[in-house]
Coordinates of C-alpha atoms in Angstrom, one line a residue:
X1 CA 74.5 111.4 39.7
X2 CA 73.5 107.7 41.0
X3 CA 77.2 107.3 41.6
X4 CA 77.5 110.4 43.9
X5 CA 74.8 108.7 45.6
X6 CA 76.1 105.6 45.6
X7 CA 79.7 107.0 47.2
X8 CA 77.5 108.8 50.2
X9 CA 76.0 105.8 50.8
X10 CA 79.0 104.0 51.1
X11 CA 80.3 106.9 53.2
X12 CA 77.4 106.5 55.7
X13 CA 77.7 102.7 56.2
X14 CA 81.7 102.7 57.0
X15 CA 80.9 105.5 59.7
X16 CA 78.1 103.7 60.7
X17 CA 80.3 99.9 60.7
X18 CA 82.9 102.5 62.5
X19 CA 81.2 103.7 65.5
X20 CA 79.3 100.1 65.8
X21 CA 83.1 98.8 66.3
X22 CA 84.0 101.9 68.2
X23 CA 81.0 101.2 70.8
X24 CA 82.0 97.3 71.3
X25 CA 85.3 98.3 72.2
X26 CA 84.2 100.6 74.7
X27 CA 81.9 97.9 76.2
X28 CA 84.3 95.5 76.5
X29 CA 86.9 97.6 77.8
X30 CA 89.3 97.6 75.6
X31 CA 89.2 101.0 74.9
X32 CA 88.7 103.3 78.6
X33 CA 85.1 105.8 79.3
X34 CA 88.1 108.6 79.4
X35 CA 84.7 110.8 80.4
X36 CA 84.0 109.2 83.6
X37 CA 85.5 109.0 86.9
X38 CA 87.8 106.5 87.2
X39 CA 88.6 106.8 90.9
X40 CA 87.9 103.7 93.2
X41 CA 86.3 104.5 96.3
X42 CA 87.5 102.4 99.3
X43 CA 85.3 101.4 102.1
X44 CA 87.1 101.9 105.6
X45 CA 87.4 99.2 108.1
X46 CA 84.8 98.3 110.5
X47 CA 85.9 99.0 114.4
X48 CA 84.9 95.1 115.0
X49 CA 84.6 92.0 113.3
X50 CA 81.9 91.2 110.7
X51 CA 80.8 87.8 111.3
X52 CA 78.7 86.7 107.7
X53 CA 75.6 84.4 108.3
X54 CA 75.2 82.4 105.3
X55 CA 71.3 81.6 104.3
X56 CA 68.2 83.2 103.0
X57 CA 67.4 84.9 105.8
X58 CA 70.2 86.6 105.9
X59 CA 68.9 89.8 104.4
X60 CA 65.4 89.5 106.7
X61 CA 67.1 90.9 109.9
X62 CA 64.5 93.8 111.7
X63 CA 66.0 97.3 112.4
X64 CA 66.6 96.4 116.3
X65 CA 69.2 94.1 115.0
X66 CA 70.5 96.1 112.7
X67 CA 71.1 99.5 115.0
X68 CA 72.2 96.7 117.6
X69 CA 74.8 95.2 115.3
X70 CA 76.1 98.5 113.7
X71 CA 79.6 99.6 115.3
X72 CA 79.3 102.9 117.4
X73 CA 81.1 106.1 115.7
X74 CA 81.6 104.3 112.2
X75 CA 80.9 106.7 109.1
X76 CA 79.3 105.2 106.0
X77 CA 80.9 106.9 102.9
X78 CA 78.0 108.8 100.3
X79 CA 78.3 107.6 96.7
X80 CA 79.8 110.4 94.5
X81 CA 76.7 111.2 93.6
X82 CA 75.6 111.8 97.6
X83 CA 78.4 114.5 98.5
X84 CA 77.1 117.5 97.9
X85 CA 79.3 120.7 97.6
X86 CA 80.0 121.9 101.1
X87 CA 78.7 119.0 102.9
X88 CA 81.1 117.6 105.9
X89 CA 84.6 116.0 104.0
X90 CA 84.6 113.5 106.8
X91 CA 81.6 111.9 104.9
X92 CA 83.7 111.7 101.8
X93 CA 86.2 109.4 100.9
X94 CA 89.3 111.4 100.8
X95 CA 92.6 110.2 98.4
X96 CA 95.5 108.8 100.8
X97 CA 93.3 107.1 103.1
X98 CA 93.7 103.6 101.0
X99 CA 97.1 103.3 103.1
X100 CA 95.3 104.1 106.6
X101 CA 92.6 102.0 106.1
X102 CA 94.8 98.4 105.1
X103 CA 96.5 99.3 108.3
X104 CA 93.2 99.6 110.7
X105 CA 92.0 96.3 108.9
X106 CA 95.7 94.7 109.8
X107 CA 95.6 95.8 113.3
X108 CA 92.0 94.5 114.0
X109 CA 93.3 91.3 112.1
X110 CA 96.0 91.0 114.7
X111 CA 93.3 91.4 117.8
X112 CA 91.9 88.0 119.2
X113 CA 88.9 87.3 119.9
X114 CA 88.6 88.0 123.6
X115 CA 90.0 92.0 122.7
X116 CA 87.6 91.9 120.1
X117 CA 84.7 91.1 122.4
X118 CA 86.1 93.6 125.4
X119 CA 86.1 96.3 122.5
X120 CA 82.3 95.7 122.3
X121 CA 81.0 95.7 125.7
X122 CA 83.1 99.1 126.4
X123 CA 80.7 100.4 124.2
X124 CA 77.8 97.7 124.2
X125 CA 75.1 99.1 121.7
X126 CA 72.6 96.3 122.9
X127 CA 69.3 97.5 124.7
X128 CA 69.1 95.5 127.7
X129 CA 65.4 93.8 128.6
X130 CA 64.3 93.0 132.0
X131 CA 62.8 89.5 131.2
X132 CA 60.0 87.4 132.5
X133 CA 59.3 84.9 130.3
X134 CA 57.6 81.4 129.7
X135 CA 59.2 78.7 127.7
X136 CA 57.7 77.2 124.6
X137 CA 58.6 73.7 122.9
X138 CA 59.3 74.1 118.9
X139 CA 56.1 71.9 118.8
X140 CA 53.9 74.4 120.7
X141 CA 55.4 77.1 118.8
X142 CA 54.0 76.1 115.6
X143 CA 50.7 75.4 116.4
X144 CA 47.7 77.3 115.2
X145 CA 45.7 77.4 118.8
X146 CA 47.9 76.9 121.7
X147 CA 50.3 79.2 120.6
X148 CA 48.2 82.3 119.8
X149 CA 46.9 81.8 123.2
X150 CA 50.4 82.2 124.9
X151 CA 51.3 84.7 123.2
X152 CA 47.9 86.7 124.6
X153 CA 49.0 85.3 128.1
X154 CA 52.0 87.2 127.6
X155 CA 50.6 90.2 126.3
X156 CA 48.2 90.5 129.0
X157 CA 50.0 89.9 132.3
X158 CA 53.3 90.7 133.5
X159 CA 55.1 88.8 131.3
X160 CA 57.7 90.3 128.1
X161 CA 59.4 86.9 126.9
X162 CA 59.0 83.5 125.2
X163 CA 62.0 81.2 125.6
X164 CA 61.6 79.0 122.5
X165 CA 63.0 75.7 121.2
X166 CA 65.7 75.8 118.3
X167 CA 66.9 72.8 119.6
X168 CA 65.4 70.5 122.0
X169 CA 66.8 67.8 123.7
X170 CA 65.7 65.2 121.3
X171 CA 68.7 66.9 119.1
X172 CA 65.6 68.3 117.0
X173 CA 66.2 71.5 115.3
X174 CA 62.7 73.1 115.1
X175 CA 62.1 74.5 111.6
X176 CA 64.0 74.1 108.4
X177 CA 67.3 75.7 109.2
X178 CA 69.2 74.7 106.0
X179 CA 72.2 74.0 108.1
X180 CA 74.4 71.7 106.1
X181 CA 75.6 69.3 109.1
X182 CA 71.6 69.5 111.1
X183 CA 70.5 68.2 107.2
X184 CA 72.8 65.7 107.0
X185 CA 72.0 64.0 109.8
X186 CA 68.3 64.6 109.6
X187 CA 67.8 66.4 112.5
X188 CA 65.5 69.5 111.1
X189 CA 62.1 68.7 111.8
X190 CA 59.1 71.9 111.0
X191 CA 57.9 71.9 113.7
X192 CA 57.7 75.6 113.1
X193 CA 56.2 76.3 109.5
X194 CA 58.1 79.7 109.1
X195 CA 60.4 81.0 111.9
X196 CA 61.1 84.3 110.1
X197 CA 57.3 85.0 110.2
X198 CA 56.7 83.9 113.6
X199 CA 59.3 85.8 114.7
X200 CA 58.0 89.0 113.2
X201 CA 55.1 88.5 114.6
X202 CA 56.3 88.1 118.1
X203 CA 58.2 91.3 117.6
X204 CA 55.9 93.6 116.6
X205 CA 53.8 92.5 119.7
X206 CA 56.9 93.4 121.7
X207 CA 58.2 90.3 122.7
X208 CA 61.8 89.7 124.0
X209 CA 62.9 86.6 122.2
X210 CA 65.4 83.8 123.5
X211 CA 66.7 81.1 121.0
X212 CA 66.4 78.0 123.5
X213 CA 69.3 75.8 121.9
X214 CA 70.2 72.3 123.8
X215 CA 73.9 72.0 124.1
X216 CA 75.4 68.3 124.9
X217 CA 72.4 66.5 125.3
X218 CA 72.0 65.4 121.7
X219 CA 70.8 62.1 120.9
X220 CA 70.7 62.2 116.8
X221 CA 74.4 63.7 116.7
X222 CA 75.4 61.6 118.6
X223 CA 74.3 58.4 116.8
X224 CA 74.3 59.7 113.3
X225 CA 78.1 60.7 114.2
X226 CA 79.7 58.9 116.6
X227 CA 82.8 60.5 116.8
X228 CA 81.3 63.1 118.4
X229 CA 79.8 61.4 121.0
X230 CA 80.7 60.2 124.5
X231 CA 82.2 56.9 124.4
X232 CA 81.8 53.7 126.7
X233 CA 85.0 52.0 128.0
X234 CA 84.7 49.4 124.7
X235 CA 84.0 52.6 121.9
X236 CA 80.6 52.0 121.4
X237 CA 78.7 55.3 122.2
X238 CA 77.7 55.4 125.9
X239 CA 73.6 56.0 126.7
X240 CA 72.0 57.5 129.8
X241 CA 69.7 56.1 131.8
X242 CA 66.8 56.6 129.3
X243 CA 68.8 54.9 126.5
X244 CA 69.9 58.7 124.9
X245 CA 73.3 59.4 123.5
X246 CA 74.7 62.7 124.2
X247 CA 78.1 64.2 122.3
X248 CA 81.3 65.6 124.2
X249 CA 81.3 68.3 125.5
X250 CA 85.7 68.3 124.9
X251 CA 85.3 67.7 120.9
X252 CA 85.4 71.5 119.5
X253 CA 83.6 70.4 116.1
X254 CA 80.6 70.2 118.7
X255 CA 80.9 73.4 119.7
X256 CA 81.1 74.6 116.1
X257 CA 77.7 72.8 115.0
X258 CA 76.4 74.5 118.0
X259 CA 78.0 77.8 117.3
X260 CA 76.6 77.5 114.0
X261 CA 73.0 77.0 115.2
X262 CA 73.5 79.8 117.1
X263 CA 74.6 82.0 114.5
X264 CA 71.4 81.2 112.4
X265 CA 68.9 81.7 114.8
X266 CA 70.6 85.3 115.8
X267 CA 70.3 86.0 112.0
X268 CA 66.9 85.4 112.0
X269 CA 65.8 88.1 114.9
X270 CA 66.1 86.7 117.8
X271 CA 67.1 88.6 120.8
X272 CA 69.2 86.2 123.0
X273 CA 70.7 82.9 122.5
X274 CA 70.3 80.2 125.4
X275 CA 72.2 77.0 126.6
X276 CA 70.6 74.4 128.0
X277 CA 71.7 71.1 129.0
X278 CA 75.6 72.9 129.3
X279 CA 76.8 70.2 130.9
X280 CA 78.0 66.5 131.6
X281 CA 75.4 63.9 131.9
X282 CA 75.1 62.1 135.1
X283 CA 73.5 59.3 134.1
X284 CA 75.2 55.7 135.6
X285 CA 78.5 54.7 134.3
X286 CA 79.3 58.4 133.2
X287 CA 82.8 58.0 135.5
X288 CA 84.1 55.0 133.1
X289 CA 83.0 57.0 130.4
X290 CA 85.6 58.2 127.4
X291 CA 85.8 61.6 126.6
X292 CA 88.7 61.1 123.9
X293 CA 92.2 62.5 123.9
X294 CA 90.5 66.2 123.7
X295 CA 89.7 65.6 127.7
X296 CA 93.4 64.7 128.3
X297 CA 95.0 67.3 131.0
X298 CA 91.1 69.3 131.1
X299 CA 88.8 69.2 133.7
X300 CA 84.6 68.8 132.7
X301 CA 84.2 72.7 134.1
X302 CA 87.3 74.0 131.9
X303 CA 85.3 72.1 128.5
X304 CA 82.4 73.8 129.6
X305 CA 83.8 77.4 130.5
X306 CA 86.0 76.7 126.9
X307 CA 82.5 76.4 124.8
X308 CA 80.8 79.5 126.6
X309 CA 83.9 81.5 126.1
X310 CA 84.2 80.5 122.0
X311 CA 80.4 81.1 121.8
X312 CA 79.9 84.2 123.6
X313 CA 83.1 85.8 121.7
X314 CA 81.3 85.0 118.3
X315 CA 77.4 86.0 119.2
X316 CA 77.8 89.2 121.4
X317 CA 79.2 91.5 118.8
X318 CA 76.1 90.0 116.7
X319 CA 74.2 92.0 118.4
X320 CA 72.2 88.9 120.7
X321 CA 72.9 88.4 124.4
X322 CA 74.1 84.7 125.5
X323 CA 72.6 83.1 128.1
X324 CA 73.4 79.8 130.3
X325 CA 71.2 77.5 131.8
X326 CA 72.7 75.9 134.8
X327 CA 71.6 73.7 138.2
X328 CA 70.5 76.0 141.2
X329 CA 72.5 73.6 143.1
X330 CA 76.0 74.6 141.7
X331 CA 75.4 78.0 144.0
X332 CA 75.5 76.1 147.3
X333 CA 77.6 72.9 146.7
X334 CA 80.8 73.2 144.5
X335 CA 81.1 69.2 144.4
X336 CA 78.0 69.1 142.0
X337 CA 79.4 71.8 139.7
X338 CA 82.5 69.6 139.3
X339 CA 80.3 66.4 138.8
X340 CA 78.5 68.1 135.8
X341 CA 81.3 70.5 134.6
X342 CA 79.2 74.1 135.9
X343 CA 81.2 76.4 138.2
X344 CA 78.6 79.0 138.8
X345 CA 81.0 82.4 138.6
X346 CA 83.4 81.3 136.5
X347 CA 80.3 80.8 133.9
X348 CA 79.2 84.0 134.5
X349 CA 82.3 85.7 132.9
X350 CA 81.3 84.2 129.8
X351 CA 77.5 85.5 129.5
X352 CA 75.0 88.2 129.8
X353 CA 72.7 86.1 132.0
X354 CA 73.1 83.2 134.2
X355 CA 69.5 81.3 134.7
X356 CA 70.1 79.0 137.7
X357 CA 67.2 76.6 137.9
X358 CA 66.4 77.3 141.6
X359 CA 62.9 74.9 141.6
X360 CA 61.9 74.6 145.0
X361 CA 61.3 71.0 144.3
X362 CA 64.7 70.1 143.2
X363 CA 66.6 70.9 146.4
X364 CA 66.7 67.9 149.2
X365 CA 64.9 68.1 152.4
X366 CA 66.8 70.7 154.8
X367 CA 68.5 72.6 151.8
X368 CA 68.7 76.0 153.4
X369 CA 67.7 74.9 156.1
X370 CA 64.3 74.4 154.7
X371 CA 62.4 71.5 155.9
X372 CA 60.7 70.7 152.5
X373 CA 61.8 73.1 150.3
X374 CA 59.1 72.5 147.9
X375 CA 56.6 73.3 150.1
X376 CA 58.5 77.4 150.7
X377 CA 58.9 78.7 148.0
X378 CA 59.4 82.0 149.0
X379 CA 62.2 81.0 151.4
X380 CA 63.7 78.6 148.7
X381 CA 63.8 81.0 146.0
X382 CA 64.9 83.7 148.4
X383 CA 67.8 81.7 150.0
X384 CA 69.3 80.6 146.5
X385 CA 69.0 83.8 144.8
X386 CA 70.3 85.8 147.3
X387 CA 73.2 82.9 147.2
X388 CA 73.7 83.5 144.2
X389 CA 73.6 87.2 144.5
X390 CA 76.3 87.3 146.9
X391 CA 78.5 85.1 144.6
X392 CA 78.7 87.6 142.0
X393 CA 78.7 90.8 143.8
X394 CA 82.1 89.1 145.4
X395 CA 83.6 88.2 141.8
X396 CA 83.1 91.8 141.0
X397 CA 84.6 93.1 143.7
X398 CA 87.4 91.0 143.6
X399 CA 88.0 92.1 140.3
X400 CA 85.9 95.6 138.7
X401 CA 87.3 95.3 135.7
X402 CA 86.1 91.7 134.4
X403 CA 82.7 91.2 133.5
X404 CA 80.4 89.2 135.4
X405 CA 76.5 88.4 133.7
X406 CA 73.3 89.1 135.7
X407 CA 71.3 86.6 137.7
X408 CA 68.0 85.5 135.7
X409 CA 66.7 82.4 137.6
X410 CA 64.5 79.6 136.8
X411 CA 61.1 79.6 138.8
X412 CA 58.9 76.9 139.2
X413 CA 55.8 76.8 137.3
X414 CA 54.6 73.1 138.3
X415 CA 53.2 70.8 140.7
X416 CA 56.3 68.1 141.5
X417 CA 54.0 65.6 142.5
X418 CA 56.5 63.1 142.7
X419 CA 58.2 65.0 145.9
X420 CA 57.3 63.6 149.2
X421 CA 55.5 66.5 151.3
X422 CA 54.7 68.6 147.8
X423 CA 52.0 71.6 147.7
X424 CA 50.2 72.5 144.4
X425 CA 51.4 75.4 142.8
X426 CA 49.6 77.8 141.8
X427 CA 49.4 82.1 141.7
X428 CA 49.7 82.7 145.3
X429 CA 53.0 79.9 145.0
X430 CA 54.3 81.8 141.9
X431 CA 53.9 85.1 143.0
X432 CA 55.9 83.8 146.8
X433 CA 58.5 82.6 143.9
X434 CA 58.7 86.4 142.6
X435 CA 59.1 87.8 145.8
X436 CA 61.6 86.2 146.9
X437 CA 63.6 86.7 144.0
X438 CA 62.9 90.6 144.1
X439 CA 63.7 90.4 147.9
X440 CA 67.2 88.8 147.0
X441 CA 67.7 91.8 144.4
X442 CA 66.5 90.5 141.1
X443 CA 63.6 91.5 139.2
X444 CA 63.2 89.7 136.1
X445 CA 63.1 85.7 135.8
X446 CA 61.9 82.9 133.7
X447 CA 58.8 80.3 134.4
X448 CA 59.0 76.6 133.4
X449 CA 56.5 74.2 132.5
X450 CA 57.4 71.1 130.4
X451 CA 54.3 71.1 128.9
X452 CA 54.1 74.8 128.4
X453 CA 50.8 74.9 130.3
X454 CA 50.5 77.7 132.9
X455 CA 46.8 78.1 133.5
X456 CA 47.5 77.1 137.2
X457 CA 50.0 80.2 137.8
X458 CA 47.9 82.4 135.6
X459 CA 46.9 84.1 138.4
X460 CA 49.8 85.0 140.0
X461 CA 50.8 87.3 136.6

């Protein structure tokens, strides 16, 4: 009898050993889950290129910029267990379509990147904003009092935007990006605690925001890599009248850190990326200045126009709109857009928004025909928008099917002191600024103040 046991005992440790063995086998797959479905399920190609932002913020974007960066008319397949019986097959990931979809990939492959961006704005999912804004250094952003108090000036006026710093022009990137080249050469400073929050913040208050990023007017780049930087006659790296280096606008590895930047700060939530300082210094001695062999056979406006183009292909079908800061001279007088490397409509192929910085105070006596300029700005501000106006409207009539950006201009938001037969401004001067620019056929603009103090134009809000 204790042998019969003994045998059944036996019996029921060599199944169990059997199935333990059995079970390992399956889990490591040498032997196949013949019970499940082994089908793979292939996702189709998108209609336009996904650009991946590395970083931890990558997962924080808010659901405008996700329904802004989504491709129009693109199904997402259900998992198997989604599809219900009966539900529409064009949900469903059907078998034969593994073929079809390589090939859509292949031919989007093929496309470059100028048909990739024409392919977006024929169907341009963005949500335009009619902007008025203020600007706001990285270091006012971060603060605790001031900025809490500009952000209520927004809310209770007029005003929809904040223009603020992600890189000034100290080469100061304002909060801890995490970018490996603005690490390396030190150039993240917190000025801004946490971007992502502020951002949310702002958002959720309804604020249109614009990524302020200085282009070629980058001191700590320029001397933490000097290969990148403009060169004097000798090689040492040329400095502008207030001993700051800036980095050429011809090297492409420049445009790349500054694409880069760009790409991060869209990421994080921000509604349009700006360019400041998109341009050639004019400091002394800039004509005996080397620009390397990248400048060989190029003008300074065809380096410029080649940066806006590579970054407005990259950050449009992100979902941001690109913006470009340029001098409110470069309307009226061609030979300073050649000086600095601006030509006013070939820019504007290249961008949603052109911001000419039409300060009264920064046109000479009798621009216009405006005595002191400074002292109308109503007539200023009319006479160079509707310039500019007139500029594009020709571009696009010469040519419907190109695109040509809007007209945001720059409004003074300061007393120039410093300008012989100056006037204070103030409301009544802003609001003369905004009529003129709404007489000239443009309703939405930008106000700047250095110090990001605008208690004297409150008023005129």
């Amino acid at each position: 009898m204790k042998k019969n046991y003994r045998q059944v005992i036996r019996l029921i440790c060599v199944g169990i050993l059997f199935v333990a063995v059995l079970v390992v086998l399956v889990h490591k797959g040498a032997i196949p889950r013949f019970w499940e479905q082994t089908e793979e399920v292939m996702q189709p190609a998108e209609q336009l290129e996904t650009i991946e932002i590395p970083g931890p913020q990558e997962e924080e974007k808010t659901e405008q910029e996700e329904n802004a960066q989504e491709p129009a008319a693109v199904d997402t397949p259900q998992s198997d267990e989604q599809v219900q019986p009966g539900a529409d097959s064009s949900q469903a990931p059907e078998k034969g379509n593994d073929v079809q979809t390589a090939e859509t990939g292949q031919e989007e492959a093929e496309l470059s990147s100028e048909e990739l961006l024409n392919a977006y704005l024929a169907e341009d999912p963005r949500t335009p904003v009619q902007a008025k804004g203020i600007f706001v250094t990285g270091a006012v952003a971060g603060t605790e009092n001031t900025m809490p108090a500009l952000t209520q000036l927004v809310e209770n006026s007029s005003l929809n935007a904040m223009v603020i710093d992600v890189k000034n022009d100290a080469g100061e990137v304002t909060y801890k990006m995490e970018l490996p080249l603005s690490q390396e050469i030190g150039a993240e400073v917190r000025y801004v605690s946490d971007m992502p929050q502020l951002i949310r913040q702002l958002k959720e208050k309804g604020i249109y925001l614009i990524a302020r990023i200085v282009a070629f007017k980058d001191p700590i780049l320029a001397e933490k890599k000097p290969e990148y930087a403009v060169k004097n006659a000798d090689g040492s790296v040329f400095h502008d009248n207030n001993g700051l280096a800036w980095v050429n606008p011809y090297n492409e590895e420049v445009w790349d850190y500054l694409i880069d930047l760009s790409k991060q700060a869209a990421a994080l939530g921000f509604d349009e990326i700006q360019y400041d300082y998109i341009r050639f210094s004019t400091a002394k001695g800039i004509s005996e200045a080397d620009f390397g062999v990248e400048s060989e056979g190029k003008t300074k406006q065809e380096a410029i126009n080649g940066f806006l183009t590579k970054a407005y292909e990259t950050l449009a079908p992100m979902g941001v709109y690109v913006s470009a800061d340029v001098f409110g001279t470069i309307i009226c007088n061609e030979s300073d857009g050649r000086l600095i490397g601006q030509d006013y409509v070939e820019m504007a192929k290249h961008c949603d928004y052109i911001c000419p910085m039409v300060y009264p105070s920064h046109y000479v006596n009798n621009a216009y025909g405006i005595t002191v300029p400074d002292a109308k700005p109503y007539d200023l501000i009319y006479a160079a928008v509707a310039d500019g106006e007139a500029k594009l409207a020709s571009a696009r009539e010469e040519d419907p099917s190109i695109h040509i950006a809007k007209q945001r201009p720059w409004l003074q938001a300061f007393t120039a002191t410093w300008v012989k037969g100056h006037i204070s401004y103030k409301g009544k001067q802003l609001q003369d600024q905004v009529r003129g620019a709404a007489d000239a056929g443009v309703q939405e603009w930008l106000l700047w103040n250095a110090s990001n103090n605008y208690n004297s134009v409150k008023s005129g809000l």
